[in-house]
Amino acid sequence: MPELPEVEVTRRRIESSLVGRTITSVRTTKASYFFLTPPRELAARLTGRRVAALTRHGKYLIAELDDASRLLLHLGMTGQLFTASARSVRLLTSTRGGALTPEAQGAFEPDAHTHLMLTFDDAAEDVLFRDVRKFGKVLWIARGANDPRLTKLGPDALGVTAGLLHDATRGRKAAIKTVLLDQGVLAGVGNIYADEALFRAAIRPKRAAKSLTRKECERLAEAIRAVLERSIETGGSSISDYVQPDGSDGAYQNERKVYARAGEACLTCASKIVRIVLGARSTHYCPKCQR
DNA sequence: CACTTCCCCTGCAAGC
DNA sequence: TGCTTGCAGGGGAAGT
């Protein structure tokens, strides 16, 4: 499940395959809510455009194009961006969760889940966007235009501060974890890293947000940054569907302390990790370490 | 406005 | 073994 670290790892890996190249053809699957811009229009808008930069805000990737329009990409739950070329003859085969990993020999054949395929003027590798569950999104934004999906985002989570958390939590009685998942407060934290950061900060997920002290906001801000940065370093978490753009697994799942460890021993105090449901999301914490 | 619930989708695991 | 059912979850819409 791509959150900020997985999206950032993807951005870094795919950047050199995208920036500076000119799109010569666009292939898509049929219209669906995956395409916030209809496939036909998307193809027309993108063809002939050169990619000037690839940036990220929260979980969104933003390809800035040479005519000052932008292509917004969201990986949703199972989205994968990757490259493929006939020359490198990489075969991408299905693994758990329908994820693709490179294996053996042979050219990649776009399957029914490969919704966007870009080819370029240099005829080198293609860039593909595959998404089994179609929770991902593709949106083209005209020059000078904007979209609430971007404008309503809070600051990127890598830049979180204690002050931001303290301000955002005043007067909010919702659970602190729910507030962390609110992309309008902080952009990029999802279910895994919310649980992991709250463990590191020793704060219970269901605590009323407004009950957090200044000190706790400081611990939480530090924890969010530390957890996200460490995950980026290790290539992200490969827990269900996510694989890196080269097809290999990230390694952060090996360092997680609470996420998807219900019933297992806390690595600090050996208490059993508890699983509850908060805001329709599974939530994991240590009842002894987190208060 | 704040907060909660529901729903989009598909593959996989569990249960019978 | 083969079928059915339930579950996972980002984020936006709809409901309270």
PDB file of C-alpha atoms (C1' of nucleotides) in Angstrom:
ATOM      1  CA  MET A   1       0.000   0.000   0.000  1.00  0.00           C
ATOM      2  CA  PRO A   2       1.881   3.002  -1.235  1.00  0.00           C
ATOM      3  CA  GLU A   3       2.260   5.810   1.274  1.00  0.00           C
ATOM      4  CA  LEU A   4       4.770   8.656   1.221  1.00  0.00           C
ATOM      5  CA  PRO A   5       7.933   6.469   1.357  1.00  0.00           C
ATOM      6  CA  GLU A   6       6.772   4.108  -1.376  1.00  0.00           C
ATOM      7  CA  VAL A   7       5.732   7.022  -3.577  1.00  0.00           C
ATOM      8  CA  GLU A   8       9.062   8.761  -2.984  1.00  0.00           C
ATOM      9  CA  VAL A   9      11.046   5.610  -3.770  1.00  0.00           C
ATOM     10  CA  THR A  10       8.996   5.260  -6.940  1.00  0.00           C
ATOM     11  CA  ARG A  11       9.613   8.892  -7.839  1.00  0.00           C
ATOM     12  CA  ARG A  12      13.372   8.557  -7.455  1.00  0.00           C
ATOM     13  CA  ARG A  13      13.547   5.329  -9.432  1.00  0.00           C
ATOM     14  CA  ILE A  14      11.322   6.466 -12.282  1.00  0.00           C
ATOM     15  CA  GLU A  15      12.509  10.069 -12.552  1.00  0.00           C
ATOM     16  CA  SER A  16      15.389   9.455 -14.943  1.00  0.00           C
ATOM     17  CA  SER A  17      13.125   7.348 -17.162  1.00  0.00           C
ATOM     18  CA  LEU A  18      10.659  10.184 -17.531  1.00  0.00           C
ATOM     19  CA  VAL A  19      12.310  13.589 -17.258  1.00  0.00           C
ATOM     20  CA  GLY A  20      13.621  15.068 -20.491  1.00  0.00           C
ATOM     21  CA  ARG A  21      11.828  12.578 -22.724  1.00  0.00           C
ATOM     22  CA  THR A  22       9.029  13.393 -25.147  1.00  0.00           C
ATOM     23  CA  ILE A  23       5.877  11.276 -25.162  1.00  0.00           C
ATOM     24  CA  THR A  24       5.070   9.923 -28.610  1.00  0.00           C
ATOM     25  CA  SER A  25       2.172   7.627 -27.826  1.00  0.00           C
ATOM     26  CA  VAL A  26      -0.256   6.906 -25.031  1.00  0.00           C
ATOM     27  CA  ARG A  27      -2.098   3.638 -24.603  1.00  0.00           C
ATOM     28  CA  THR A  28      -4.839   3.231 -22.029  1.00  0.00           C
ATOM     29  CA  THR A  29      -7.515   0.830 -20.905  1.00  0.00           C
ATOM     30  CA  LYS A  30     -11.138   1.913 -21.229  1.00  0.00           C
ATOM     31  CA  ALA A  31     -12.715   4.770 -19.301  1.00  0.00           C
ATOM     32  CA  SER A  32     -13.268   4.236 -15.578  1.00  0.00           C
ATOM     33  CA  TYR A  33     -13.067   6.354 -12.456  1.00  0.00           C
ATOM     34  CA  PHE A  34      -9.332   5.586 -12.530  1.00  0.00           C
ATOM     35  CA  PHE A  35      -9.180   8.175 -15.307  1.00  0.00           C
ATOM     36  CA  LEU A  36     -10.226  11.504 -13.825  1.00  0.00           C
ATOM     37  CA  THR A  37      -9.300  12.786 -17.274  1.00  0.00           C
ATOM     38  CA  PRO A  38     -10.982  10.560 -19.889  1.00  0.00           C
ATOM     39  CA  PRO A  39      -8.525   8.281 -21.730  1.00  0.00           C
ATOM     40  CA  ARG A  40      -9.113   9.864 -25.123  1.00  0.00           C
ATOM     41  CA  GLU A  41      -8.498  13.371 -23.839  1.00  0.00           C
ATOM     42  CA  LEU A  42      -5.537  12.205 -21.777  1.00  0.00           C
ATOM     43  CA  ALA A  43      -3.856  10.728 -24.833  1.00  0.00           C
ATOM     44  CA  ALA A  44      -4.410  13.947 -26.797  1.00  0.00           C
ATOM     45  CA  ARG A  45      -3.068  16.131 -23.974  1.00  0.00           C
ATOM     46  CA  LEU A  46       0.055  14.074 -23.364  1.00  0.00           C
ATOM     47  CA  THR A  47       1.156  13.198 -26.867  1.00  0.00           C
ATOM     48  CA  GLY A  48       4.041  15.427 -27.962  1.00  0.00           C
ATOM     49  CA  ARG A  49       4.722  16.720 -24.457  1.00  0.00           C
ATOM     50  CA  ARG A  50       8.154  16.582 -22.895  1.00  0.00           C
ATOM     51  CA  VAL A  51       8.368  15.818 -19.167  1.00  0.00           C
ATOM     52  CA  ALA A  52      10.179  18.670 -17.431  1.00  0.00           C
ATOM     53  CA  ALA A  53      10.202  17.395 -13.861  1.00  0.00           C
ATOM     54  CA  LEU A  54       8.745  14.783 -11.561  1.00  0.00           C
ATOM     55  CA  THR A  55       7.823  15.981  -8.084  1.00  0.00           C
ATOM     56  CA  ARG A  56       5.814  14.644  -5.164  1.00  0.00           C
ATOM     57  CA  HIS A  57       3.448  16.078  -2.596  1.00  0.00           C
ATOM     58  CA  GLY A  58       2.209  13.593  -0.011  1.00  0.00           C
ATOM     59  CA  LYS A  59       1.128  10.509  -1.921  1.00  0.00           C
ATOM     60  CA  TYR A  60       0.736  12.342  -5.242  1.00  0.00           C
ATOM     61  CA  LEU A  61       3.277  12.273  -8.034  1.00  0.00           C
ATOM     62  CA  ILE A  62       3.241  15.316 -10.282  1.00  0.00           C
ATOM     63  CA  ALA A  63       4.788  15.215 -13.747  1.00  0.00           C
ATOM     64  CA  GLU A  64       5.393  18.771 -14.879  1.00  0.00           C
ATOM     65  CA  LEU A  65       5.138  19.033 -18.647  1.00  0.00           C
ATOM     66  CA  ASP A  66       6.876  21.409 -21.054  1.00  0.00           C
ATOM     67  CA  ASP A  67       3.678  23.411 -21.749  1.00  0.00           C
ATOM     68  CA  ALA A  68       3.230  24.080 -18.002  1.00  0.00           C
ATOM     69  CA  SER A  69       0.378  21.606 -17.726  1.00  0.00           C
ATOM     70  CA  ARG A  70       0.700  18.822 -15.184  1.00  0.00           C
ATOM     71  CA  LEU A  71      -0.034  15.137 -14.953  1.00  0.00           C
ATOM     72  CA  LEU A  72      -1.156  14.014 -11.508  1.00  0.00           C
ATOM     73  CA  LEU A  73      -0.689  10.379 -10.516  1.00  0.00           C
ATOM     74  CA  HIS A  74      -1.924   8.633  -7.377  1.00  0.00           C
ATOM     75  CA  LEU A  75      -1.034   5.001  -6.748  1.00  0.00           C
ATOM     76  CA  GLY A  76      -4.061   4.264  -4.578  1.00  0.00           C
ATOM     77  CA  MET A  77      -3.796   0.867  -2.946  1.00  0.00           C
ATOM     78  CA  THR A  78      -2.238  -1.297  -5.607  1.00  0.00           C
ATOM     79  CA  GLY A  79      -0.843   1.127  -8.162  1.00  0.00           C
ATOM     80  CA  GLN A  80       2.586   0.385  -9.650  1.00  0.00           C
ATOM     81  CA  LEU A  81       4.703   2.578 -11.874  1.00  0.00           C
ATOM     82  CA  PHE A  82       7.487   0.846 -13.703  1.00  0.00           C
ATOM     83  CA  THR A  83       9.504   0.764 -16.874  1.00  0.00           C
ATOM     84  CA  ALA A  84       9.796  -1.941 -19.497  1.00  0.00           C
ATOM     85  CA  SER A  85      11.764  -2.247 -22.706  1.00  0.00           C
ATOM     86  CA  ALA A  86      12.096  -4.805 -25.431  1.00  0.00           C
ATOM     87  CA  ARG A  87      15.870  -4.529 -25.242  1.00  0.00           C
ATOM     88  CA  SER A  88      16.178  -5.446 -21.602  1.00  0.00           C
ATOM     89  CA  VAL A  89      13.634  -8.217 -22.194  1.00  0.00           C
ATOM     90  CA  ARG A  90      12.309  -8.209 -18.697  1.00  0.00           C
ATOM     91  CA  LEU A  91       9.372 -10.433 -18.029  1.00  0.00           C
ATOM     92  CA  LEU A  92       7.194  -9.140 -15.255  1.00  0.00           C
ATOM     93  CA  THR A  93       5.196 -11.847 -13.646  1.00  0.00           C
ATOM     94  CA  SER A  94       2.498 -11.845 -11.061  1.00  0.00           C
ATOM     95  CA  THR A  95       3.281 -12.460  -7.419  1.00  0.00           C
ATOM     96  CA  ARG A  96       1.240 -12.004  -4.269  1.00  0.00           C
ATOM     97  CA  GLY A  97      -1.422  -9.365  -4.507  1.00  0.00           C
ATOM     98  CA  GLY A  98      -1.051  -9.288  -8.246  1.00  0.00           C
ATOM     99  CA  ALA A  99       2.218  -7.404  -7.934  1.00  0.00           C
ATOM    100  CA  LEU A 100       4.737  -7.624 -10.722  1.00  0.00           C
ATOM    101  CA  THR A 101       8.320  -8.669 -10.341  1.00  0.00           C
ATOM    102  CA  PRO A 102      10.928  -9.035 -13.066  1.00  0.00           C
ATOM    103  CA  GLU A 103      11.846 -12.578 -13.813  1.00  0.00           C
ATOM    104  CA  ALA A 104      13.413 -14.735 -16.494  1.00  0.00           C
ATOM    105  CA  GLN A 105      13.349 -13.586 -20.121  1.00  0.00           C
ATOM    106  CA  GLY A 106      10.731 -12.171 -22.433  1.00  0.00           C
ATOM    107  CA  ALA A 107       9.040  -8.868 -23.206  1.00  0.00           C
ATOM    108  CA  PHE A 108       6.366  -7.427 -20.967  1.00  0.00           C
ATOM    109  CA  GLU A 109       2.853  -7.743 -22.294  1.00  0.00           C
ATOM    110  CA  PRO A 110       0.524  -5.116 -20.842  1.00  0.00           C
ATOM    111  CA  ASP A 111      -2.317  -6.940 -19.131  1.00  0.00           C
ATOM    112  CA  ALA A 112      -5.862  -5.847 -18.303  1.00  0.00           C
ATOM    113  CA  HIS A 113      -4.568  -4.026 -15.212  1.00  0.00           C
ATOM    114  CA  THR A 114      -2.033  -1.921 -17.109  1.00  0.00           C
ATOM    115  CA  HIS A 115      -4.078   1.248 -17.501  1.00  0.00           C
ATOM    116  CA  LEU A 116      -1.494   3.643 -18.863  1.00  0.00           C
ATOM    117  CA  MET A 117       1.479   2.982 -21.127  1.00  0.00           C
ATOM    118  CA  LEU A 118       3.699   5.788 -22.369  1.00  0.00           C
ATOM    119  CA  THR A 119       6.195   5.437 -25.180  1.00  0.00           C
ATOM    120  CA  PHE A 120       8.828   8.031 -26.030  1.00  0.00           C
ATOM    121  CA  ASP A 121      10.640   9.556 -28.969  1.00  0.00           C
ATOM    122  CA  ASP A 122      13.917   7.827 -28.166  1.00  0.00           C
ATOM    123  CA  ALA A 123      12.209   4.418 -28.410  1.00  0.00           C
ATOM    124  CA  ALA A 124      13.962   3.241 -25.280  1.00  0.00           C
ATOM    125  CA  GLU A 125      11.996   1.971 -22.305  1.00  0.00           C
ATOM    126  CA  ASP A 126       8.285   2.549 -21.833  1.00  0.00           C
ATOM    127  CA  VAL A 127       6.712   3.836 -18.634  1.00  0.00           C
ATOM    128  CA  LEU A 128       3.696   1.890 -17.414  1.00  0.00           C
ATOM    129  CA  PHE A 129       1.109   2.404 -14.723  1.00  0.00           C
ATOM    130  CA  ARG A 130      -0.563  -0.757 -13.533  1.00  0.00           C
ATOM    131  CA  ASP A 131      -3.246  -0.914 -10.854  1.00  0.00           C
ATOM    132  CA  VAL A 132      -5.191  -4.053 -10.032  1.00  0.00           C
ATOM    133  CA  ARG A 133      -7.827  -2.493  -7.771  1.00  0.00           C
ATOM    134  CA  LYS A 134      -8.078   0.790  -9.648  1.00  0.00           C
ATOM    135  CA  PHE A 135      -8.032   2.931  -6.529  1.00  0.00           C
ATOM    136  CA  GLY A 136      -5.286   4.902  -8.235  1.00  0.00           C
ATOM    137  CA  LYS A 137      -5.942   8.093 -10.155  1.00  0.00           C
ATOM    138  CA  VAL A 138      -4.710   9.874 -13.273  1.00  0.00           C
ATOM    139  CA  LEU A 139      -5.535  13.525 -13.800  1.00  0.00           C
ATOM    140  CA  TRP A 140      -4.287  16.081 -16.325  1.00  0.00           C
ATOM    141  CA  ILE A 141      -4.280  19.685 -15.099  1.00  0.00           C
ATOM    142  CA  ALA A 142      -4.145  22.539 -17.617  1.00  0.00           C
ATOM    143  CA  ARG A 143      -1.549  25.321 -17.432  1.00  0.00           C
ATOM    144  CA  GLY A 144      -2.556  27.825 -14.779  1.00  0.00           C
ATOM    145  CA  ALA A 145      -5.365  25.581 -13.527  1.00  0.00           C
ATOM    146  CA  ASN A 146      -5.468  23.788 -10.229  1.00  0.00           C
ATOM    147  CA  ASP A 147      -7.335  20.998  -8.529  1.00  0.00           C
ATOM    148  CA  PRO A 148      -8.665  20.640  -5.005  1.00  0.00           C
ATOM    149  CA  ARG A 149      -6.901  17.298  -4.739  1.00  0.00           C
ATOM    150  CA  LEU A 150      -3.669  19.273  -4.637  1.00  0.00           C
ATOM    151  CA  THR A 151      -4.723  22.588  -3.139  1.00  0.00           C
ATOM    152  CA  LYS A 152      -6.448  20.998  -0.154  1.00  0.00           C
ATOM    153  CA  LEU A 153      -3.405  18.962   0.843  1.00  0.00           C
ATOM    154  CA  GLY A 154      -1.623  19.858   4.041  1.00  0.00           C
ATOM    155  CA  PRO A 155       2.176  20.230   4.140  1.00  0.00           C
ATOM    156  CA  ASP A 156       4.224  17.239   3.032  1.00  0.00           C
ATOM    157  CA  ALA A 157       4.727  14.910   5.983  1.00  0.00           C
ATOM    158  CA  LEU A 158       8.535  14.943   5.680  1.00  0.00           C
ATOM    159  CA  GLY A 159       8.362  18.571   6.816  1.00  0.00           C
ATOM    160  CA  VAL A 160       6.061  18.005   9.775  1.00  0.00           C
ATOM    161  CA  THR A 161       6.698  20.111  12.860  1.00  0.00           C
ATOM    162  CA  ALA A 162       5.475  19.969  16.444  1.00  0.00           C
ATOM    163  CA  GLY A 163       3.807  23.327  15.935  1.00  0.00           C
ATOM    164  CA  LEU A 164       1.812  22.063  12.976  1.00  0.00           C
ATOM    165  CA  LEU A 165       0.582  19.038  14.911  1.00  0.00           C
ATOM    166  CA  HIS A 166      -0.225  21.108  17.960  1.00  0.00           C
ATOM    167  CA  ASP A 167      -2.237  23.640  15.947  1.00  0.00           C
ATOM    168  CA  ALA A 168      -4.024  20.962  13.915  1.00  0.00           C
ATOM    169  CA  THR A 169      -5.098  18.988  16.960  1.00  0.00           C
ATOM    170  CA  ARG A 170      -6.510  21.837  19.084  1.00  0.00           C
ATOM    171  CA  GLY A 171     -10.257  21.455  19.418  1.00  0.00           C
ATOM    172  CA  ARG A 172     -10.334  18.118  17.645  1.00  0.00           C
ATOM    173  CA  LYS A 173     -11.801  15.289  19.619  1.00  0.00           C
ATOM    174  CA  ALA A 174     -11.276  12.711  16.866  1.00  0.00           C
ATOM    175  CA  ALA A 175      -8.634  10.041  17.459  1.00  0.00           C
ATOM    176  CA  ILE A 176      -5.088  11.238  16.821  1.00  0.00           C
ATOM    177  CA  LYS A 177      -4.585   8.480  14.264  1.00  0.00           C
ATOM    178  CA  THR A 178      -7.616   9.657  12.296  1.00  0.00           C
ATOM    179  CA  VAL A 179      -6.140  13.167  12.244  1.00  0.00           C
ATOM    180  CA  LEU A 180      -2.787  11.822  11.034  1.00  0.00           C
ATOM    181  CA  LEU A 181      -4.568  10.117   8.132  1.00  0.00           C
ATOM    182  CA  ASP A 182      -6.298  13.382   7.186  1.00  0.00           C
ATOM    183  CA  GLN A 183      -4.356  14.485   4.116  1.00  0.00           C
ATOM    184  CA  GLY A 184      -5.621  18.019   4.582  1.00  0.00           C
ATOM    185  CA  VAL A 185      -3.661  18.220   7.837  1.00  0.00           C
ATOM    186  CA  LEU A 186      -0.539  16.391   6.766  1.00  0.00           C
ATOM    187  CA  ALA A 187       0.047  14.858   3.339  1.00  0.00           C
ATOM    188  CA  GLY A 188       1.610  11.446   2.957  1.00  0.00           C
ATOM    189  CA  VAL A 189       0.960   9.476   6.148  1.00  0.00           C
ATOM    190  CA  GLY A 190      -1.151   6.348   5.615  1.00  0.00           C
ATOM    191  CA  ASN A 191      -2.183   3.422   7.743  1.00  0.00           C
ATOM    192  CA  ILE A 192       1.189   1.743   8.201  1.00  0.00           C
ATOM    193  CA  TYR A 193       3.218   4.813   9.085  1.00  0.00           C
ATOM    194  CA  ALA A 194       0.519   6.298  11.306  1.00  0.00           C
ATOM    195  CA  ASP A 195       0.653   3.158  13.464  1.00  0.00           C
ATOM    196  CA  GLU A 196       4.448   3.016  13.409  1.00  0.00           C
ATOM    197  CA  ALA A 197       4.900   6.702  14.238  1.00  0.00           C
ATOM    198  CA  LEU A 198       2.421   6.550  17.118  1.00  0.00           C
ATOM    199  CA  PHE A 199       4.296   3.574  18.547  1.00  0.00           C
ATOM    200  CA  ARG A 200       7.606   5.389  18.299  1.00  0.00           C
ATOM    201  CA  ALA A 201       6.055   8.409  20.008  1.00  0.00           C
ATOM    202  CA  ALA A 202       4.448   6.155  22.684  1.00  0.00           C
ATOM    203  CA  ILE A 203       0.976   7.580  22.007  1.00  0.00           C
ATOM    204  CA  ARG A 204      -2.185   5.490  21.753  1.00  0.00           C
ATOM    205  CA  PRO A 205      -3.901   5.762  18.347  1.00  0.00           C
ATOM    206  CA  LYS A 206      -7.346   6.351  19.869  1.00  0.00           C
ATOM    207  CA  ARG A 207      -6.289   9.238  22.084  1.00  0.00           C
ATOM    208  CA  ALA A 208      -8.393  12.341  21.427  1.00  0.00           C
ATOM    209  CA  ALA A 209      -6.237  14.561  19.234  1.00  0.00           C
ATOM    210  CA  LYS A 210      -6.828  17.609  21.427  1.00  0.00           C
ATOM    211  CA  SER A 211      -5.478  15.759  24.463  1.00  0.00           C
ATOM    212  CA  LEU A 212      -1.945  15.699  23.064  1.00  0.00           C
ATOM    213  CA  THR A 213       0.466  17.886  24.970  1.00  0.00           C
ATOM    214  CA  ARG A 214       3.065  20.068  23.345  1.00  0.00           C
ATOM    215  CA  LYS A 215       5.685  17.553  24.402  1.00  0.00           C
ATOM    216  CA  GLU A 216       3.770  14.717  22.770  1.00  0.00           C
ATOM    217  CA  CYS A 217       3.403  16.726  19.565  1.00  0.00           C
ATOM    218  CA  GLU A 218       7.176  17.123  19.552  1.00  0.00           C
ATOM    219  CA  ARG A 219       7.688  13.389  19.998  1.00  0.00           C
ATOM    220  CA  LEU A 220       5.118  12.634  17.313  1.00  0.00           C
ATOM    221  CA  ALA A 221       6.608  15.027  14.762  1.00  0.00           C
ATOM    222  CA  GLU A 222      10.031  13.516  15.327  1.00  0.00           C
ATOM    223  CA  ALA A 223       8.588  10.004  15.074  1.00  0.00           C
ATOM    224  CA  ILE A 224       6.774  10.712  11.795  1.00  0.00           C
ATOM    225  CA  ARG A 225       9.919  12.102  10.185  1.00  0.00           C
ATOM    226  CA  ALA A 226      12.111   9.293  11.485  1.00  0.00           C
ATOM    227  CA  VAL A 227       9.784   6.509  10.375  1.00  0.00           C
ATOM    228  CA  LEU A 228       9.229   7.980   6.908  1.00  0.00           C
ATOM    229  CA  GLU A 229      12.909   8.716   6.330  1.00  0.00           C
ATOM    230  CA  ARG A 230      13.989   5.272   7.455  1.00  0.00           C
ATOM    231  CA  SER A 231      11.421   3.641   5.213  1.00  0.00           C
ATOM    232  CA  ILE A 232      12.634   5.624   2.193  1.00  0.00           C
ATOM    233  CA  GLU A 233      16.186   4.497   2.990  1.00  0.00           C
ATOM    234  CA  THR A 234      15.136   0.855   2.971  1.00  0.00           C
ATOM    235  CA  GLY A 235      13.042   1.067  -0.191  1.00  0.00           C
ATOM    236  CA  GLY A 236       9.595   1.238   1.396  1.00  0.00           C
ATOM    237  CA  SER A 237       7.353  -1.447   2.851  1.00  0.00           C
ATOM    238  CA  SER A 238       6.371  -4.483   0.829  1.00  0.00           C
ATOM    239  CA  ILE A 239       3.486  -5.805   2.889  1.00  0.00           C
ATOM    240  CA  SER A 240       0.748  -6.573   0.421  1.00  0.00           C
ATOM    241  CA  ASP A 241       1.117  -5.283  -3.118  1.00  0.00           C
ATOM    242  CA  TYR A 242       3.892  -2.770  -3.210  1.00  0.00           C
ATOM    243  CA  VAL A 243       7.123  -3.526  -5.002  1.00  0.00           C
ATOM    244  CA  GLN A 244       9.786  -1.075  -6.056  1.00  0.00           C
ATOM    245  CA  PRO A 245       9.815   0.083  -9.689  1.00  0.00           C
ATOM    246  CA  ASP A 246      12.486  -2.491 -10.470  1.00  0.00           C
ATOM    247  CA  GLY A 247      10.180  -5.178  -9.113  1.00  0.00           C
ATOM    248  CA  SER A 248      12.096  -5.967  -5.957  1.00  0.00           C
ATOM    249  CA  ASP A 249      10.651  -5.798  -2.472  1.00  0.00           C
ATOM    250  CA  GLY A 250      11.270  -2.906  -0.142  1.00  0.00           C
ATOM    251  CA  ALA A 251      12.619  -3.860   3.280  1.00  0.00           C
ATOM    252  CA  TYR A 252      10.879  -1.609   5.767  1.00  0.00           C
ATOM    253  CA  GLN A 253       8.290  -4.260   6.599  1.00  0.00           C
ATOM    254  CA  ASN A 254      11.141  -6.051   8.394  1.00  0.00           C
ATOM    255  CA  GLU A 255      11.578  -3.073  10.697  1.00  0.00           C
ATOM    256  CA  ARG A 256       7.959  -2.381  11.569  1.00  0.00           C
ATOM    257  CA  LYS A 257       7.128  -2.574  15.258  1.00  0.00           C
ATOM    258  CA  VAL A 258       3.334  -2.840  15.367  1.00  0.00           C
ATOM    259  CA  TYR A 259       1.652  -2.775  11.957  1.00  0.00           C
ATOM    260  CA  ALA A 260       0.092  -6.168  11.133  1.00  0.00           C
ATOM    261  CA  ARG A 261       1.671  -7.684  14.271  1.00  0.00           C
ATOM    262  CA  ALA A 262      -1.559  -8.246  16.228  1.00  0.00           C
ATOM    263  CA  GLY A 263      -1.082 -10.952  18.866  1.00  0.00           C
ATOM    264  CA  GLU A 264       2.680 -10.895  18.530  1.00  0.00           C
ATOM    265  CA  ALA A 265       5.022  -9.710  21.277  1.00  0.00           C
ATOM    266  CA  CYS A 266       5.945  -6.058  21.527  1.00  0.00           C
ATOM    267  CA  LEU A 267       9.638  -5.776  20.674  1.00  0.00           C
ATOM    268  CA  THR A 268      10.148  -3.423  23.620  1.00  0.00           C
ATOM    269  CA  CYS A 269       8.083  -4.905  26.456  1.00  0.00           C
ATOM    270  CA  ALA A 270       6.828  -8.266  25.123  1.00  0.00           C
ATOM    271  CA  SER A 271       3.172  -7.367  25.688  1.00  0.00           C
ATOM    272  CA  LYS A 272       0.814  -8.594  22.990  1.00  0.00           C
ATOM    273  CA  ILE A 273       0.203  -6.095  20.209  1.00  0.00           C
ATOM    274  CA  VAL A 274      -3.476  -5.181  20.033  1.00  0.00           C
ATOM    275  CA  ARG A 275      -5.534  -4.662  16.884  1.00  0.00           C
ATOM    276  CA  ILE A 276      -8.565  -2.384  16.876  1.00  0.00           C
ATOM    277  CA  VAL A 277     -10.567  -0.714  14.133  1.00  0.00           C
ATOM    278  CA  LEU A 278     -10.444   3.081  13.947  1.00  0.00           C
ATOM    279  CA  GLY A 279     -12.235   4.950  11.202  1.00  0.00           C
ATOM    280  CA  ALA A 280     -12.687   1.682   9.303  1.00  0.00           C
ATOM    281  CA  ARG A 281      -8.919   1.144   9.291  1.00  0.00           C
ATOM    282  CA  SER A 282      -7.124  -1.613  11.147  1.00  0.00           C
ATOM    283  CA  THR A 283      -4.979  -0.111  13.850  1.00  0.00           C
ATOM    284  CA  HIS A 284      -2.186  -1.710  15.856  1.00  0.00           C
ATOM    285  CA  TYR A 285      -0.553  -0.628  19.095  1.00  0.00           C
ATOM    286  CA  CYS A 286       1.168  -1.811  22.259  1.00  0.00           C
ATOM    287  CA  PRO A 287      -1.157  -1.333  25.253  1.00  0.00           C
ATOM    288  CA  LYS A 288       1.759  -1.003  27.643  1.00  0.00           C
ATOM    289  CA  CYS A 289       4.210   1.181  25.687  1.00  0.00           C
ATOM    290  CA  GLN A 290       1.600   3.541  24.267  1.00  0.00           C
ATOM    291  CA  ARG A 291      -0.532   5.737  26.531  1.00  0.00           C
TER     292      ARG A 291
ATOM    293  C1'  DC B   1     -18.039  22.391  10.204  1.00  0.00           C
ATOM    294  C1'  DA B   2     -16.656  18.055  12.545  1.00  0.00           C
ATOM    295  C1'  DC B   3     -17.060  13.473  12.506  1.00  0.00           C
ATOM    296  C1'  DT B   4     -18.522   8.753  10.926  1.00  0.00           C
ATOM    297  C1'  DT B   5     -19.953   5.377   7.625  1.00  0.00           C
ATOM    298  C1'  DC B   6     -20.169   3.605   3.193  1.00  0.00           C
ATOM    299  C1'  DC B   7     -18.397   2.424  -1.203  1.00  0.00           C
ATOM    300  C1'  DC B   8     -15.425   1.974  -5.351  1.00  0.00           C
ATOM    301  C1'  DC B   9     -12.306  -2.788  -6.874  1.00  0.00           C
ATOM    302  C1'  DT B  10      -9.909  -7.281  -7.073  1.00  0.00           C
ATOM    303  C1'  DG B  11      -7.069 -11.141  -5.322  1.00  0.00           C
ATOM    304  C1'  DC B  12      -6.390 -13.986  -1.738  1.00  0.00           C
ATOM    305  C1'  DA B  13      -7.294 -16.620   2.544  1.00  0.00           C
ATOM    306  C1'  DA B  14     -10.471 -18.977   5.256  1.00  0.00           C
ATOM    307  C1'  DG B  15     -14.448 -21.759   5.831  1.00  0.00           C
ATOM    308  C1'  DC B  16     -17.656 -25.259   4.495  1.00  0.00           C
TER     309       DC B  16
ATOM    310  C1'  DT C   1     -11.064 -30.052  -4.276  1.00  0.00           C
ATOM    311  C1'  DG C   2     -14.100 -26.299  -5.404  1.00  0.00           C
ATOM    312  C1'  DC C   3     -17.210 -23.074  -4.229  1.00  0.00           C
ATOM    313  C1'  DT C   4     -18.691 -18.937  -1.377  1.00  0.00           C
ATOM    314  C1'  DT C   5     -17.712 -15.365   1.807  1.00  0.00           C
ATOM    315  C1'  DG C   6     -15.047 -11.916   4.052  1.00  0.00           C
ATOM    316  C1'  DC C   7     -11.277  -8.845   4.220  1.00  0.00           C
ATOM    317  C1'  DA C   8      -7.819  -5.262   2.896  1.00  0.00           C
ATOM    318  C1'  DG C   9      -7.777   0.063   2.319  1.00  0.00           C
ATOM    319  C1'  DG C  10      -7.093   5.761  -0.016  1.00  0.00           C
ATOM    320  C1'  DG C  11     -10.077   8.982  -0.381  1.00  0.00           C
ATOM    321  C1'  DG C  12     -14.294  11.102  -1.675  1.00  0.00           C
ATOM    322  C1'  DA C  13     -19.385  11.170  -1.177  1.00  0.00           C
ATOM    323  C1'  DA C  14     -23.088  10.953   1.678  1.00  0.00           C
ATOM    324  C1'  DG C  15     -25.124  10.720   6.129  1.00  0.00           C
ATOM    325  C1'  DT C  16     -25.468  12.161  11.198  1.00  0.00           C
TER     326       DT C  16
END
